[in-house]
Short mmCIF file of C-alpha atoms and ligand atoms in Angstrom, two decimals:
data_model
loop_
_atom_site.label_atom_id
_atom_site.label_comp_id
_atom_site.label_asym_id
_atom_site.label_seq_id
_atom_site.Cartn_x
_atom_site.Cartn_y
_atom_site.Cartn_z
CA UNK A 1 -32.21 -60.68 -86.34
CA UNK A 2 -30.11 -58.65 -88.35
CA UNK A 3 -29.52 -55.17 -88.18
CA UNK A 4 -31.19 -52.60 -90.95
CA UNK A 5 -28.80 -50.95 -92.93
CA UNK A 6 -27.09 -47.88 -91.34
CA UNK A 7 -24.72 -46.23 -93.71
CA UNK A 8 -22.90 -43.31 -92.22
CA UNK A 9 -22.46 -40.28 -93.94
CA UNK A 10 -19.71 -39.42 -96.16
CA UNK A 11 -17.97 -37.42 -98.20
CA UNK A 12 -17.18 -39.14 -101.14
CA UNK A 13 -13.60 -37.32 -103.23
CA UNK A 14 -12.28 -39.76 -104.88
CA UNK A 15 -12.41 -40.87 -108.80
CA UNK A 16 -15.46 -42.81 -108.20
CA UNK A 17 -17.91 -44.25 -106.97
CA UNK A 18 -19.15 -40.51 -105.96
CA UNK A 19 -21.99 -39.07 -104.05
CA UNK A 20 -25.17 -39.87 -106.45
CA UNK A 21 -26.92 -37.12 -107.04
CA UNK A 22 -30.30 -36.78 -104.10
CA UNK A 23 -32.93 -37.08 -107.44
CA UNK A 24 -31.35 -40.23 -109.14
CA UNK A 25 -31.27 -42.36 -105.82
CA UNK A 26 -35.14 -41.06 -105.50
CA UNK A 27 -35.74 -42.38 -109.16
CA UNK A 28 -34.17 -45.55 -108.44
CA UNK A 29 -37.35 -46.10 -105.92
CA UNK A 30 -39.82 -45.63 -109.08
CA UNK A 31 -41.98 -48.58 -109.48
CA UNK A 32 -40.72 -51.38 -111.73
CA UNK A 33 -42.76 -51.60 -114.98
CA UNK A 34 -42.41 -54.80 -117.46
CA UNK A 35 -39.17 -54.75 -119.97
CA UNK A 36 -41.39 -54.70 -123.03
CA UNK A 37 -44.11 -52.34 -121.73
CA UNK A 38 -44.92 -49.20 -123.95
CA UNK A 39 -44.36 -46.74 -120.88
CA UNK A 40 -41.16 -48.61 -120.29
CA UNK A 41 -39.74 -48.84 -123.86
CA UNK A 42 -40.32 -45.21 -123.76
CA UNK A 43 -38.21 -44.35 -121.19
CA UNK A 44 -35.69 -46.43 -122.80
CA UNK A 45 -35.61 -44.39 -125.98
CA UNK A 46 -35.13 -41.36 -123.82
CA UNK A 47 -32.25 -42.27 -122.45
CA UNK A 48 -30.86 -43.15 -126.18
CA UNK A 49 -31.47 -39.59 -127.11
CA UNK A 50 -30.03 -38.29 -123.83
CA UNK A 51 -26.69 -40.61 -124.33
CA UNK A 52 -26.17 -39.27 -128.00
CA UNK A 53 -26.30 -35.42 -126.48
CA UNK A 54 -23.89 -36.47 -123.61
CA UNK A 55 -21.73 -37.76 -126.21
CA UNK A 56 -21.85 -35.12 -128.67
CA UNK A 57 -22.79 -37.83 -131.80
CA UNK A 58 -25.41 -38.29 -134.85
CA UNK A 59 -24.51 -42.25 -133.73
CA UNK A 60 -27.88 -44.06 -134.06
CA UNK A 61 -26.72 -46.68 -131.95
CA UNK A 62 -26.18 -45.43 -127.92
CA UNK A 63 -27.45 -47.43 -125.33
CA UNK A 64 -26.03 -48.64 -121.89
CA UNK A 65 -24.47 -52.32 -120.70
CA UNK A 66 -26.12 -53.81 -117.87
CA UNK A 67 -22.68 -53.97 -115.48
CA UNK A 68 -19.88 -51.90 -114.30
CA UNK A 69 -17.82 -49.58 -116.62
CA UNK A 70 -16.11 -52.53 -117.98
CA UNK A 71 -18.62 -54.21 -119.10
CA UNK A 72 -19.26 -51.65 -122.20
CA UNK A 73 -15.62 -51.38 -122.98
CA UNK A 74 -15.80 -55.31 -123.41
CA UNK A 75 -19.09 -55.29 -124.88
CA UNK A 76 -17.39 -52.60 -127.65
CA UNK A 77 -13.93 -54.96 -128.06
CA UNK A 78 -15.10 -58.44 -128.08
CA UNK A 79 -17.98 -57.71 -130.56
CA UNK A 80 -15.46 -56.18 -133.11
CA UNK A 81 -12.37 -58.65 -132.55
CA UNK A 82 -12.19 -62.09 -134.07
CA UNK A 83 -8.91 -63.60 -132.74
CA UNK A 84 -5.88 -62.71 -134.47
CA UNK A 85 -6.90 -59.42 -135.31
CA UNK A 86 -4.31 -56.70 -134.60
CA UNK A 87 -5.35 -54.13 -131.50
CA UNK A 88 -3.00 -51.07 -131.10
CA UNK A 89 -2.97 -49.92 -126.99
CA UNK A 90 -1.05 -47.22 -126.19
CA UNK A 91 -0.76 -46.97 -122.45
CA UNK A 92 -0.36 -44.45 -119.61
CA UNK A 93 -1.41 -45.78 -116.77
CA UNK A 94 -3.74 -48.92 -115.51
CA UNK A 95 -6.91 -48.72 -117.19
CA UNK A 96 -4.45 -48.90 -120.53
CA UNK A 97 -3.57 -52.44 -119.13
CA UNK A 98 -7.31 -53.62 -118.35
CA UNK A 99 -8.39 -52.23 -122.25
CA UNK A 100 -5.04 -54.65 -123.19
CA UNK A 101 -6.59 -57.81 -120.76
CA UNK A 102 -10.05 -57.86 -122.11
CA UNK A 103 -8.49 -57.78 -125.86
CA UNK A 104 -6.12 -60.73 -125.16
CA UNK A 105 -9.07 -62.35 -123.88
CA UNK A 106 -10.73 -61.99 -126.92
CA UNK A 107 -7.73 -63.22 -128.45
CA UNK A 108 -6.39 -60.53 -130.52
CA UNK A 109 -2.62 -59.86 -131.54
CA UNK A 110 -2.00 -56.39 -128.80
CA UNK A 111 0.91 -53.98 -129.59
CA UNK A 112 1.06 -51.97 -126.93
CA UNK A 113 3.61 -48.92 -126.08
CA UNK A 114 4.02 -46.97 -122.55
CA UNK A 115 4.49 -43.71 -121.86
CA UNK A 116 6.05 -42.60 -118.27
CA UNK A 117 3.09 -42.77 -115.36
CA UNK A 118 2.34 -38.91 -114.90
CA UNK A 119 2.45 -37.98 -118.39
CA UNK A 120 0.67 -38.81 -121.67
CA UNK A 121 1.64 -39.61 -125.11
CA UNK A 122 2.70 -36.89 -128.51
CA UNK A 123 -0.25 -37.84 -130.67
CA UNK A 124 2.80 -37.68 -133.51
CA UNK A 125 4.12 -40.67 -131.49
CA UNK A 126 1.08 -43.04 -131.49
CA UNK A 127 0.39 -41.84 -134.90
CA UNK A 128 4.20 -43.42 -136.02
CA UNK A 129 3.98 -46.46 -134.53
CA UNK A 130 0.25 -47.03 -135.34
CA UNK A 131 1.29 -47.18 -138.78
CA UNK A 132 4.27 -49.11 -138.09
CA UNK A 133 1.92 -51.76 -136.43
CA UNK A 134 -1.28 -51.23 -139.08
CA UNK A 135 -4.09 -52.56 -136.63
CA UNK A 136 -7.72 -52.91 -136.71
CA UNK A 137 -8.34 -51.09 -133.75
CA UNK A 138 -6.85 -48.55 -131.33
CA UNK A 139 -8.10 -48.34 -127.86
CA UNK A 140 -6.84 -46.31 -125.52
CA UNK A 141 -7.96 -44.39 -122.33
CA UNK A 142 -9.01 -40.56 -122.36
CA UNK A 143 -9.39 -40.11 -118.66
CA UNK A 144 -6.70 -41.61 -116.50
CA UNK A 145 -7.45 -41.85 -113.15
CA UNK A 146 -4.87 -43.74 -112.07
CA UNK A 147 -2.38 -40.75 -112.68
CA UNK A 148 -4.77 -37.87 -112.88
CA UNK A 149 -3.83 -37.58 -117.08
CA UNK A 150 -5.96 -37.19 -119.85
CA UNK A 151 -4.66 -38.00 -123.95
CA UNK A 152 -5.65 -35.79 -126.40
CA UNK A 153 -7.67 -37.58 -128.55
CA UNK A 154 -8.46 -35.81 -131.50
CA UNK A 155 -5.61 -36.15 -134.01
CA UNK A 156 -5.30 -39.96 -133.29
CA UNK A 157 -8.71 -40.56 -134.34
CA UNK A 158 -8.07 -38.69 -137.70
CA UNK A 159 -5.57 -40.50 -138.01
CA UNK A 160 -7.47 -43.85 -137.36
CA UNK A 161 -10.00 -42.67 -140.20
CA UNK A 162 -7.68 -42.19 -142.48
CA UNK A 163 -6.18 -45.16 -142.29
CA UNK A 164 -9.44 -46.45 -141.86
CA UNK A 165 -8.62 -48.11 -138.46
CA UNK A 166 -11.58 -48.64 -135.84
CA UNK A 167 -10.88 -45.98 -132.45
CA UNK A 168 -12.33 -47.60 -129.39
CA UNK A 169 -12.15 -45.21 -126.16
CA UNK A 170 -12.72 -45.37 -123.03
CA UNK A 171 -13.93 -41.90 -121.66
CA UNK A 172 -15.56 -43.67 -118.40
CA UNK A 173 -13.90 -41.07 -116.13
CA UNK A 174 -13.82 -37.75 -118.42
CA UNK A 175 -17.86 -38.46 -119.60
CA UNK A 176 -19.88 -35.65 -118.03
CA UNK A 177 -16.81 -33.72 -116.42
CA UNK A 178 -14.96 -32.62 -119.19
CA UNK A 179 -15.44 -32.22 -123.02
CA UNK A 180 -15.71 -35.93 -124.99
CA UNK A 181 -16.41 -35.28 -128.67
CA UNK A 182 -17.18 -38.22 -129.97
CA UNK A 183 -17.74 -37.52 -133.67
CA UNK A 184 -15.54 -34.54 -133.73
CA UNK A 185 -12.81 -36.60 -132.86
CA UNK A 186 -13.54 -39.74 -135.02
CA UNK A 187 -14.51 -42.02 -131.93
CA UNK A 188 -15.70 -45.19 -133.20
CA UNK A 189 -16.54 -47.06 -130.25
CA UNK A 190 -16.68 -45.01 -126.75
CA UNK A 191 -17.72 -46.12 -123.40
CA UNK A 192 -18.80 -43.42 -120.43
CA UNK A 193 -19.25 -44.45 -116.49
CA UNK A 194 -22.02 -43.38 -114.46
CA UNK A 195 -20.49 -43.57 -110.79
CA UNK A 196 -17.94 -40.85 -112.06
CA UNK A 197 -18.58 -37.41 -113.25
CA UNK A 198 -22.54 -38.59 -113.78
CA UNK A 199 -22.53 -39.20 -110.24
CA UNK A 200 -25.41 -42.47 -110.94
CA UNK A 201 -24.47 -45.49 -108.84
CA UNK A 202 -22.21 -48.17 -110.03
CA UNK A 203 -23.68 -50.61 -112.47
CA UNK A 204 -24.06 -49.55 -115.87
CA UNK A 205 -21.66 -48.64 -119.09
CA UNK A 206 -22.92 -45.99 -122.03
CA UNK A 207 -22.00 -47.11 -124.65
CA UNK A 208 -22.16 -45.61 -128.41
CA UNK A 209 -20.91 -46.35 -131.77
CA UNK A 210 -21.39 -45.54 -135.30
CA UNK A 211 -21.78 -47.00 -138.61
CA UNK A 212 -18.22 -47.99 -139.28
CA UNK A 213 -18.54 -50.64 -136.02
CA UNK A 214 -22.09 -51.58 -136.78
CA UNK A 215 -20.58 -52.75 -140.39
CA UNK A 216 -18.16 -54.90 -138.59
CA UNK A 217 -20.42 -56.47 -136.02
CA UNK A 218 -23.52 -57.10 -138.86
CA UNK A 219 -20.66 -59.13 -140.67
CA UNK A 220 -20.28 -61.48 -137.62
CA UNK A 221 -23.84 -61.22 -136.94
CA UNK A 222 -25.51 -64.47 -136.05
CA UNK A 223 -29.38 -64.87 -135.28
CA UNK A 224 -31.18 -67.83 -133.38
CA UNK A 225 -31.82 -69.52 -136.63
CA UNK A 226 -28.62 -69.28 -138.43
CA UNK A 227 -27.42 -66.29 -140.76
CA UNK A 228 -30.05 -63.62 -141.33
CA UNK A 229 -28.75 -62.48 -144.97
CA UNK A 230 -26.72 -63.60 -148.56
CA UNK A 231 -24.96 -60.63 -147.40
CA UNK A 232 -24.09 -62.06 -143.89
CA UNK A 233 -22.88 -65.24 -145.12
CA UNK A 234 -20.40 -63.98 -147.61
CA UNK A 235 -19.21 -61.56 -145.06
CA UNK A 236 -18.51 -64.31 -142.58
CA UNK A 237 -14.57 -65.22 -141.77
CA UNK A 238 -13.80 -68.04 -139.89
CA UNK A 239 -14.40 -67.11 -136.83
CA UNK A 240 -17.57 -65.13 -137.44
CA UNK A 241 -19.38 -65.45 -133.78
CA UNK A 242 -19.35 -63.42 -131.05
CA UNK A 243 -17.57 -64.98 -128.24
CA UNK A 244 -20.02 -63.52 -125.81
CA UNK A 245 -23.74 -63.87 -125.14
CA UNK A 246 -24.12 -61.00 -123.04
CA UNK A 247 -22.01 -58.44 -124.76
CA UNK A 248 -22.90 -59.36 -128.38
CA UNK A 249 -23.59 -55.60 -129.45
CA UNK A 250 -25.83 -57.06 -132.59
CA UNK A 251 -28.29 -58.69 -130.17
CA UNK A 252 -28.12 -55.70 -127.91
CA UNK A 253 -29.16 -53.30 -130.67
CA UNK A 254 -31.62 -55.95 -131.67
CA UNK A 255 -33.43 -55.60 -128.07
CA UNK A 256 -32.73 -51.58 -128.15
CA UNK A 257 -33.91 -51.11 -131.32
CA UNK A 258 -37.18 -51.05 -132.55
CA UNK A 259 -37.08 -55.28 -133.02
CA UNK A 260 -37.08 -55.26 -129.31
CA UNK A 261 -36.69 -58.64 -129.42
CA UNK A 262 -35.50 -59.87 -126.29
CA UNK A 263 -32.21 -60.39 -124.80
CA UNK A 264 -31.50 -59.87 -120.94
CA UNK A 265 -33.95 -58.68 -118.77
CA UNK A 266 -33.23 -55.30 -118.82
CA UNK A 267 -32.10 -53.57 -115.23
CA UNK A 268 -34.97 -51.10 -114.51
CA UNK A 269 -34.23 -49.16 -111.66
CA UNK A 270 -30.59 -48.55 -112.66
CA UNK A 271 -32.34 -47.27 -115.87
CA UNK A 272 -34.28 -44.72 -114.23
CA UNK A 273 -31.48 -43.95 -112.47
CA UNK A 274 -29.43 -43.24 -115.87
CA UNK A 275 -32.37 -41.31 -117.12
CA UNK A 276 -32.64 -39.34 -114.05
CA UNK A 277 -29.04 -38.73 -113.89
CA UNK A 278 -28.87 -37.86 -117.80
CA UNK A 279 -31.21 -34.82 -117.16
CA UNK A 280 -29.91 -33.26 -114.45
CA UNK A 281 -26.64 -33.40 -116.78
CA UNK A 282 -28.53 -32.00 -119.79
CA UNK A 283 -30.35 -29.67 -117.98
CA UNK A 284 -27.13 -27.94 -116.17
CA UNK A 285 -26.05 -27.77 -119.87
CA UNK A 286 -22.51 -29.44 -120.77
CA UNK A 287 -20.67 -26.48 -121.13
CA UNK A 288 -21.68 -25.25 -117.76
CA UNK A 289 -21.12 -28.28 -116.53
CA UNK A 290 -17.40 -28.70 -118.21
CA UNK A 291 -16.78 -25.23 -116.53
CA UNK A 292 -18.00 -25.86 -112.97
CA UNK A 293 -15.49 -29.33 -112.79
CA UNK A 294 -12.42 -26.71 -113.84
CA UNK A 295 -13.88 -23.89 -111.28
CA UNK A 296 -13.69 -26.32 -108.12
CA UNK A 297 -10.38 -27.88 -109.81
CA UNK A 298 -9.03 -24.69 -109.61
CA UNK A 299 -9.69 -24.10 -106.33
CA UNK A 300 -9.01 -27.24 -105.17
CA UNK A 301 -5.38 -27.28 -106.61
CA UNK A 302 -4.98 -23.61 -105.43
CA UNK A 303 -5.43 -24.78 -102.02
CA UNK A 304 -3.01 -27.87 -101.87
CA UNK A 305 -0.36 -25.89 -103.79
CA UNK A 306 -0.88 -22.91 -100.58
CA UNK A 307 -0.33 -26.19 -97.95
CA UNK A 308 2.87 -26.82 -99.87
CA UNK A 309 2.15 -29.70 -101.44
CA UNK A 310 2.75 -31.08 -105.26
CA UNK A 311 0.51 -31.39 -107.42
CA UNK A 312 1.63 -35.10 -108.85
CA UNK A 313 1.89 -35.55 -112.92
CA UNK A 314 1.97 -33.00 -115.52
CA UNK A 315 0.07 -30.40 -115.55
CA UNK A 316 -0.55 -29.43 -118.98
CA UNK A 317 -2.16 -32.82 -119.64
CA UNK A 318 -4.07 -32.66 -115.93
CA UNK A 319 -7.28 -34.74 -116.06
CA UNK A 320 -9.30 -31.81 -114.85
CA UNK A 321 -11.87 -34.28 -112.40
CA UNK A 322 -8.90 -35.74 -110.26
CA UNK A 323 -6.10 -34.41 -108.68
CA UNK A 324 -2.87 -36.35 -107.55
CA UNK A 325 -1.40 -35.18 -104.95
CA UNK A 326 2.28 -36.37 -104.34
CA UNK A 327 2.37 -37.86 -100.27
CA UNK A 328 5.62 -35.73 -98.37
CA UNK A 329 8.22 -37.37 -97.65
CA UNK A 330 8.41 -39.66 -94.54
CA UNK A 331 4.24 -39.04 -94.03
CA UNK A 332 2.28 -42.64 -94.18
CA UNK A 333 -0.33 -42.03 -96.69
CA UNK A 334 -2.74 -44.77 -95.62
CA UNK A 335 -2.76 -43.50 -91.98
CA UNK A 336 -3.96 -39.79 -93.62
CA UNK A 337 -6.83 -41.62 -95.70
CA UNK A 338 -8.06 -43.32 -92.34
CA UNK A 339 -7.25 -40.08 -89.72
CA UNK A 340 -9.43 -38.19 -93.03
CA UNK A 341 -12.38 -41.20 -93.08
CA UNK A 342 -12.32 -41.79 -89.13
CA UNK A 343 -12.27 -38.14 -88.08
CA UNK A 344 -13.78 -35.86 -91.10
CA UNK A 345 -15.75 -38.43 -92.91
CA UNK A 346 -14.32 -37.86 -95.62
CA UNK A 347 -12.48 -40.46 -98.18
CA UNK A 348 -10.06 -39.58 -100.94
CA UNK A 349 -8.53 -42.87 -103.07
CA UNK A 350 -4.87 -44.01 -102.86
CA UNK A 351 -3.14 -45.17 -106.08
CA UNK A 352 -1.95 -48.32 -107.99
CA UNK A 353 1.21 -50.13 -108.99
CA UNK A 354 4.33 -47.93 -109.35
CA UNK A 355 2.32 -45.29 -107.57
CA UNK A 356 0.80 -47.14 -104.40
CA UNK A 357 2.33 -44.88 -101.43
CA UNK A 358 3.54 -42.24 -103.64
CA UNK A 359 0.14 -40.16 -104.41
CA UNK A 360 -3.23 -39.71 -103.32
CA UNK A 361 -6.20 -39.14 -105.52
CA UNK A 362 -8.95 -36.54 -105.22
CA UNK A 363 -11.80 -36.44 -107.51
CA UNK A 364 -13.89 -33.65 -107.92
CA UNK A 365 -16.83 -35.59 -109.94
CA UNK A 366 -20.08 -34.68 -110.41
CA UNK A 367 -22.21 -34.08 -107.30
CA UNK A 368 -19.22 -34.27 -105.24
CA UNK A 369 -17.58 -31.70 -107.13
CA UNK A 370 -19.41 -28.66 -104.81
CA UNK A 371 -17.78 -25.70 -102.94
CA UNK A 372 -18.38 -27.05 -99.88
CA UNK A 373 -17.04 -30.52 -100.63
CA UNK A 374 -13.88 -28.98 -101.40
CA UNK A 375 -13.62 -26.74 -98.79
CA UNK A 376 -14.38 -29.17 -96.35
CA UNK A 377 -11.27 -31.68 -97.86
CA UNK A 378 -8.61 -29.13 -97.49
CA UNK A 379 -10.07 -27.93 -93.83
CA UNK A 380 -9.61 -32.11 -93.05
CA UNK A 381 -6.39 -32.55 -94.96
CA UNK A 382 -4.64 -29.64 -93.64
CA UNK A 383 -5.95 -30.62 -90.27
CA UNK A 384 -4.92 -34.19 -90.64
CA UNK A 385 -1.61 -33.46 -92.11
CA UNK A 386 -0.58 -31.15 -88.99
CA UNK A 387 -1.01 -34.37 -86.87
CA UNK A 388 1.00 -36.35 -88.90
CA UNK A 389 3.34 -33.84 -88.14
CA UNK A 390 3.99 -33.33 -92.56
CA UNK A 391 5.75 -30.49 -93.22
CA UNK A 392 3.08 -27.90 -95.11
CA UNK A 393 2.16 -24.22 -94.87
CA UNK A 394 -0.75 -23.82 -92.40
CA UNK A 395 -3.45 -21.71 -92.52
CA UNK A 396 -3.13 -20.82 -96.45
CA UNK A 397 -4.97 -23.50 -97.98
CA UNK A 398 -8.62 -22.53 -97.37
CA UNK A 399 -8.05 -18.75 -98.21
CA UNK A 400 -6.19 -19.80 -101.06
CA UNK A 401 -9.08 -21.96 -102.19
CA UNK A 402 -11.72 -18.89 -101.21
CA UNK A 403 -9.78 -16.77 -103.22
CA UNK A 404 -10.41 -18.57 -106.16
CA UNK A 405 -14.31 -18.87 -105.36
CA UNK A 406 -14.59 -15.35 -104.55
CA UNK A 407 -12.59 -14.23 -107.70
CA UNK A 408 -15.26 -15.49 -109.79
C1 LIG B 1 -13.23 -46.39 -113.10
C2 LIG B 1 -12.65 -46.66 -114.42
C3 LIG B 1 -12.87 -47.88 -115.09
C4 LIG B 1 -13.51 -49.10 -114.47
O1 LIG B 1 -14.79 -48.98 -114.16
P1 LIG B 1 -15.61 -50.13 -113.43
O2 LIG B 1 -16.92 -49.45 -113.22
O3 LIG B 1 -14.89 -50.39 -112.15
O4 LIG B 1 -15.69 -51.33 -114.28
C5 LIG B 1 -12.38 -48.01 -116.37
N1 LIG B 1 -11.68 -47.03 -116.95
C6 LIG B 1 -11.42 -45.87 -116.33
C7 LIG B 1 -10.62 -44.82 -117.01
C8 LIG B 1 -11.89 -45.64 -115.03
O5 LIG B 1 -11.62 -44.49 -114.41
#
């Protein structure tokens, strides 16, 4: 026989997947009810209205994909690109490179430009060379969490509008944790994670977009029995379809909409899970919510600075959910992570690429993102760090960190 499941308990600090929050895993039990059942439907056009409140927008159209993050900044992409088209991607770090893989995919012309790792673009910068390149779409990332950076987003998108160019973001770390204002910054197309800063399990991607992307997709729009309108077929290029069953937004909205004609079958508990987790957001408030990821920053980044350590990246442009730490000199970072997991239970995230040995990651998302949580990681690190024999201040971390909770 095989053994039941026996998960041992954790502290999750890393930039995702997080602790879920006690209430959504309890939702997640509800009983499944039928796709196209009234109570169901229902709860589906709850969670619309909850999305369009996370994401600050008047967008009728917000609804999650059924898969990971990626999944709804592919759904967003290959809906709107017919091959050739031009897609602008400025990048700073690797989710910049995953926005410019699904769009060569999808076979689109990329321009892309690259910033150093640990910093993020002048918006003055991708505003030049965006017209240089003239594209139909920009995508770029708002949360890094590779390096810890987030891109301010709001003059780029003006300048999108103006130049009437389509702004596709991907806000699937920042969504929750930190201010995304999707039609205050002229967001197009956005996609949001759950197993970040909404601290809902992996396995679904809000997604929301307005009129100026619903234009382009209605063009290209293709129903079971050929094209729906006069209007569709003179709109049609010559490469009108959708290169994707599952991520054609038209259908989508068709089975989210009131049509609800029907598409996939539609992942229920992982709905009640997003509905769950999209009122415990709400009912914190956003602000509050904004301001209790910067309090535990704070206090997490006052205690590693006390130890000694760096803070890795710049700060003025600091993602305010993760914090990179830069690894001493001579210490072996994965050996840390493991002494941290194997002794304290607790897991904080390594890097990528250039930056694989050089940083670690903490998150402070969501659920996770508690006093105690972050108490607890400096106690281990510090503790940790001493038997590695690192070079820090000891004894100044957690006071440092208690000083910051107790000033407030
Ligand atoms: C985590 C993350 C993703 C990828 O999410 P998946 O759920 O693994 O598909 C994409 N973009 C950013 C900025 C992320 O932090």
């Amino acid at each position: 026989m095989y053994r039941e499941l026996n998960t041992p308990a954790r502290t999750i600090m890393t930039p995702g997947p997080v602790e879920a929050e006690p209430r959504v895993l309890r939702a997640m039990a509800t009983p499944i009810l039928g796709q196209f059942d009234p109570a169901f439907t229902e709860i589906m056009d709850r969670v619309m209205k909850m999305l369009r409140d996370l994401f600050q927008t008047n967008n009728k159209w917000a609804f999650p994909i059924d898969g990971t993050s990626r999944s709804g900044a592919e759904a967003l992409l290959c809906s709107i690109i017919e091959p050739g088209d031009k897609v602008f991607i400025p990048i700073y770090g690797r989710f910049g490179y995953l926005l410019n893989e699904i769009c060569e995919r999808y076979g689109a012309e990329v321009h892309t430009i690259e910033c150093e790792w640990g910093e993020v673009f002048d918006p003055e910068e991708v505003i030049k060379e965006m017209k240089r390149v003239n594209p139909k779409i920009t995508a770029i990332v708002h949360g890094e969490t590779s390096t810890g950076q987030m891109q301010p987003l709001e003059e780029i998108g003006k300048a999108c509008r103006e130049q009437d160019i389509l702004f596709v973001v991907d806000a699937v770390a920042s969504i929750g944790g930190t201010p995304v204002k999707v039609d205050e910054w002229y967001i197009d197309g956005i996609v949001g994670g759950t197993q970040k800063c909404l601290s809902v399990p992996s396995g679904m991607a809000p997604i929301t977009y307005n009129e100026r992307i619903e234009k382009v997709v209605q063009a290209r729009k293709k129903v079971e029995k050929g094209i729906e309108t006069e209007d569709d077929r003179q709109n049609l290029g010559n490469n009108p379809f959708i290169k994707s069953n599952y991520f054609d937004v038209s259908m989508l909205q068709d089975y989210w909409g009131p049509r609800r004609l029907n598409h996939h079958t539609e992942a229920t508990s992982m709905i009640y899970a997003l509905h769950e987790g999209l009122r415990i957001v709400l009912e914190e408030g956003l602000e509050e919510r904004f301001a209790r990821h910067k309090h535990h920053e704070q206090a997490l980044m006052a205690g590693i600075e006390a130890m000694g350590l760096e803070i890795y990246g710049n700060l003025e442009s600091k993602l305010p959910v993760v914090t990179c730490v830069t690894i001493p000199e001579g210490i072996d970072g994965e050996s840390v992570r493991k002494m941290l997991l194997d002794e304290f239970t607790i897991e904080i995230a390594s890097s990528f690429g250039p930056l694989q040995g050089k940083i670690w990651r903490i998150g402070t998302m969501g659920y996770s993102c508690r006093k105690e949580n972050v108490l607890f990681a400096l106690a281990g690190l510090e503790a940790v760090l001493i038997r590695h024999d690192a070079p820090i201040q000891v004894g100044r971390a957690l006071q440092a960190a208690l000083d910051v909770y107790n000033n407030n």
